[in-house]
């Protein structure tokens, strides 16, 4: 998971970062922003990068509540956790569907419990994908996965930030961890995220990153049915099962 910490109290930010590191080791990263404006400028360039936002309600400039409202315009799925010294602010904060709140000074045990609840929520909603690389647990937001490729006994995970993560496993195991309303098997070696399909040809899927992935004859019919259902869910009813631009 990626966590944004937005607070103008640097001592408190250090406490939060240390707590995140102690709890998740290297499976979770955090970044500190000292104002709502700084954070909003960052996510304009890197939308959906963070899965959890920790926002101080009473920041100078754009306060935490107004920052959260703007985050919600860009990302409906992220979890927002408010930080405050005054509980009376909390009711207003929940207008933006906040996940929880943290009261200063920091209670590490309570805060750790909130973070673990957030991780469980993402796992239940199938929003995080876990795998092991060199005996270390790696976590990726599912929304950042473009496709997975099976090569021998290894799985290669290609992400929107142009990274490739390689681990030992099978595509069948990966399928069981992913939401099949969004992910589709197109070949014995490929499992893709339908959000990133650009063009569908007779035997090829062209992804938005311009990679070309083969569609096997055996899986073509089931994939087209699955893709048609996906487009219907997304409000696109024009696809008839042939080739053409996916958008």
Short mmCIF file of C-alpha atoms in Angstrom, two decimals, residues 28-223:
data_model
loop_
_atom_site.label_atom_id
_atom_site.label_comp_id
_atom_site.label_asym_id
_atom_site.label_seq_id
_atom_site.Cartn_x
_atom_site.Cartn_y
_atom_site.Cartn_z
CA UNK A 28 4.04 -0.38 2.55
CA UNK A 29 5.46 3.02 1.63
CA UNK A 30 4.55 6.44 2.98
CA UNK A 31 5.18 9.99 1.80
CA UNK A 32 4.85 13.20 3.81
CA UNK A 33 3.19 16.40 2.61
CA UNK A 34 3.07 19.48 4.82
CA UNK A 35 0.02 21.09 3.22
CA UNK A 36 -3.14 20.10 1.43
CA UNK A 37 -2.08 22.15 -1.59
CA UNK A 38 1.21 20.26 -1.87
CA UNK A 39 -0.59 16.91 -1.74
CA UNK A 40 -3.22 17.94 -4.28
CA UNK A 41 -0.54 19.13 -6.71
CA UNK A 42 1.17 15.74 -6.40
CA UNK A 43 -1.93 13.63 -7.02
CA UNK A 44 -2.87 15.73 -10.03
CA UNK A 45 0.30 14.30 -11.58
CA UNK A 46 0.03 10.83 -10.02
CA UNK A 47 -3.68 9.97 -9.75
CA UNK A 48 -4.61 6.86 -7.72
CA UNK A 49 -1.01 6.44 -6.47
CA UNK A 50 -2.06 6.43 -2.81
CA UNK A 51 -4.53 3.98 -1.31
CA UNK A 52 -4.69 5.66 2.12
CA UNK A 53 -4.69 9.37 2.95
CA UNK A 54 -3.99 10.59 6.48
CA UNK A 55 -5.20 14.18 6.57
CA UNK A 56 -4.86 16.71 9.37
CA UNK A 57 -8.21 18.53 9.52
CA UNK A 58 -6.76 21.79 10.86
CA UNK A 59 -3.93 22.49 8.42
CA UNK A 60 -3.03 25.97 7.28
CA UNK A 61 -4.14 26.83 3.74
CA UNK A 62 -6.45 24.16 2.29
CA UNK A 63 -7.65 22.28 5.36
CA UNK A 64 -8.02 18.52 5.59
CA UNK A 65 -11.75 18.41 4.87
CA UNK A 66 -11.46 20.53 1.71
CA UNK A 67 -8.41 18.51 0.64
CA UNK A 68 -10.44 15.31 1.07
CA UNK A 69 -13.28 16.68 -1.05
CA UNK A 70 -10.86 17.33 -3.91
CA UNK A 71 -9.28 13.88 -3.49
CA UNK A 72 -12.75 12.35 -3.81
CA UNK A 73 -13.19 14.06 -7.17
CA UNK A 74 -10.13 12.15 -8.42
CA UNK A 75 -10.36 8.89 -6.48
CA UNK A 76 -13.51 7.25 -5.11
CA UNK A 77 -11.73 4.14 -3.84
CA UNK A 78 -8.98 5.50 -1.57
CA UNK A 79 -9.44 5.38 2.19
CA UNK A 80 -9.33 8.70 4.03
CA UNK A 81 -8.33 8.81 7.69
CA UNK A 82 -8.62 12.18 9.41
CA UNK A 83 -6.26 13.43 12.09
CA UNK A 84 -7.48 15.99 14.62
CA UNK A 85 -6.86 17.42 18.06
CA UNK A 86 -10.58 18.15 18.46
CA UNK A 87 -13.18 15.40 18.17
CA UNK A 88 -15.93 17.90 17.36
CA UNK A 89 -14.45 18.30 13.85
CA UNK A 90 -14.98 14.64 13.06
CA UNK A 91 -18.69 14.77 12.15
CA UNK A 92 -18.04 17.29 9.38
CA UNK A 93 -15.16 15.16 8.14
CA UNK A 94 -17.37 12.13 7.51
CA UNK A 95 -19.21 13.98 4.73
CA UNK A 96 -16.46 12.71 2.40
CA UNK A 97 -16.92 9.04 3.41
CA UNK A 98 -13.93 8.89 5.73
CA UNK A 99 -12.78 5.45 6.83
CA UNK A 100 -11.72 6.46 10.35
CA UNK A 101 -10.11 9.21 12.39
CA UNK A 102 -7.07 9.57 14.64
CA UNK A 103 -7.00 11.89 17.65
CA UNK A 104 -3.76 13.63 18.66
CA UNK A 105 -1.56 12.88 20.51
CA UNK A 106 -0.91 9.62 18.68
CA UNK A 107 -1.92 6.37 20.36
CA UNK A 108 0.29 3.90 18.47
CA UNK A 109 -1.73 0.84 19.44
CA UNK A 110 -5.01 2.43 18.30
CA UNK A 111 -3.44 3.76 15.11
CA UNK A 112 -1.94 0.35 14.25
CA UNK A 113 -5.37 -1.22 14.69
CA UNK A 114 -6.87 1.31 12.25
CA UNK A 115 -4.17 0.61 9.63
CA UNK A 116 -4.65 -3.15 9.93
CA UNK A 117 -8.40 -2.66 9.49
CA UNK A 118 -7.69 -0.66 6.34
CA UNK A 119 -5.48 -3.45 4.97
CA UNK A 120 -8.19 -6.05 5.71
CA UNK A 121 -10.75 -3.84 3.95
CA UNK A 122 -8.61 -3.68 0.82
CA UNK A 123 -8.03 -7.44 0.88
CA UNK A 124 -11.75 -8.15 1.29
CA UNK A 125 -12.55 -5.81 -1.60
CA UNK A 126 -9.74 -7.43 -3.63
CA UNK A 127 -7.98 -4.10 -4.01
CA UNK A 128 -4.49 -5.37 -3.07
CA UNK A 129 -2.40 -8.09 -4.68
CA UNK A 130 0.19 -9.88 -2.54
CA UNK A 131 3.11 -12.05 -3.66
CA UNK A 132 6.55 -13.02 -2.37
CA UNK A 133 9.85 -11.91 -3.93
CA UNK A 134 13.08 -13.25 -2.41
CA UNK A 135 11.30 -14.16 0.84
CA UNK A 136 9.78 -10.68 1.18
CA UNK A 137 6.08 -9.94 0.88
CA UNK A 138 5.26 -7.45 -1.88
CA UNK A 139 1.94 -5.60 -2.12
CA UNK A 140 0.55 -3.85 -5.20
CA UNK A 141 -2.72 -1.94 -5.66
CA UNK A 142 -4.75 -3.99 -8.13
CA UNK A 143 -5.68 -0.83 -10.03
CA UNK A 144 -1.99 -0.44 -10.97
CA UNK A 145 -1.70 -3.91 -12.55
CA UNK A 146 -1.99 -3.86 -16.36
CA UNK A 147 -1.43 -7.57 -16.98
CA UNK A 148 0.32 -10.71 -15.74
CA UNK A 149 2.43 -13.04 -17.83
CA UNK A 150 3.37 -16.64 -17.04
CA UNK A 151 6.89 -17.67 -18.09
CA UNK A 152 7.84 -21.16 -16.96
CA UNK A 153 7.38 -21.30 -13.18
CA UNK A 154 7.42 -17.52 -12.81
CA UNK A 155 4.80 -14.78 -13.01
CA UNK A 156 5.68 -11.35 -14.33
CA UNK A 157 3.45 -8.49 -13.16
CA UNK A 158 3.42 -5.40 -15.39
CA UNK A 159 2.21 -2.17 -13.76
CA UNK A 160 1.14 1.31 -14.84
CA UNK A 161 4.41 2.81 -13.58
CA UNK A 162 6.25 0.69 -16.21
CA UNK A 163 7.68 -1.68 -13.59
CA UNK A 164 7.86 -5.46 -13.95
CA UNK A 165 7.73 -7.59 -10.79
CA UNK A 166 8.69 -11.27 -11.06
CA UNK A 167 7.82 -14.03 -8.60
CA UNK A 168 7.30 -17.81 -8.50
CA UNK A 169 3.68 -18.85 -8.94
CA UNK A 170 0.92 -19.71 -11.41
CA UNK A 171 -1.71 -17.67 -13.22
CA UNK A 172 -4.40 -19.88 -11.70
CA UNK A 173 -3.28 -18.80 -8.22
CA UNK A 174 -3.22 -15.17 -9.36
CA UNK A 175 -6.75 -15.45 -10.80
CA UNK A 176 -8.04 -16.55 -7.42
CA UNK A 177 -6.75 -13.31 -5.86
CA UNK A 178 -8.16 -10.97 -8.52
CA UNK A 179 -11.62 -9.62 -9.33
CA UNK A 180 -12.70 -11.45 -12.48
CA UNK A 181 -15.18 -8.71 -13.34
CA UNK A 182 -12.09 -6.65 -14.20
CA UNK A 183 -9.41 -9.26 -15.03
CA UNK A 184 -9.69 -11.75 -17.88
CA UNK A 185 -7.65 -14.73 -19.03
CA UNK A 186 -6.95 -14.39 -22.75
CA UNK A 187 -4.23 -17.04 -23.14
CA UNK A 188 -2.62 -19.74 -21.02
CA UNK A 189 0.21 -17.26 -20.45
CA UNK A 190 -1.70 -13.97 -20.04
CA UNK A 191 -4.16 -12.49 -17.56
CA UNK A 192 -5.04 -8.86 -18.21
CA UNK A 193 -6.80 -5.93 -16.59
CA UNK A 194 -9.63 -4.94 -18.96
CA UNK A 195 -9.36 -1.33 -17.77
CA UNK A 196 -6.18 -1.07 -19.85
CA UNK A 197 -7.40 -2.51 -23.16
CA UNK A 198 -6.98 0.00 -25.99
CA UNK A 199 -7.80 -1.93 -29.17
CA UNK A 200 -9.21 -5.42 -29.68
CA UNK A 201 -8.11 -7.21 -32.85
CA UNK A 202 -9.09 -10.67 -34.05
CA UNK A 203 -6.22 -12.47 -32.37
CA UNK A 204 -4.54 -9.67 -30.43
CA UNK A 205 -5.32 -7.31 -27.56
CA UNK A 206 -3.48 -4.00 -27.81
CA UNK A 207 -3.01 -2.53 -24.37
CA UNK A 208 -2.94 1.21 -23.64
CA UNK A 209 0.82 0.95 -23.15
CA UNK A 210 0.90 -0.41 -26.77
CA UNK A 211 1.97 -3.92 -25.76
CA UNK A 212 0.31 -6.56 -27.96
CA UNK A 213 -0.96 -9.70 -26.21
CA UNK A 214 -2.18 -12.85 -28.00
CA UNK A 215 -5.72 -14.22 -27.62
CA UNK A 216 -5.79 -18.00 -27.78
CA UNK A 217 -8.40 -19.74 -29.93
CA UNK A 218 -9.54 -21.79 -26.93
CA UNK A 219 -10.17 -18.75 -24.70
CA UNK A 220 -11.39 -16.26 -27.32
CA UNK A 221 -15.14 -16.95 -26.90
CA UNK A 222 -15.12 -16.82 -23.09
CA UNK A 223 -12.93 -13.71 -23.11
#
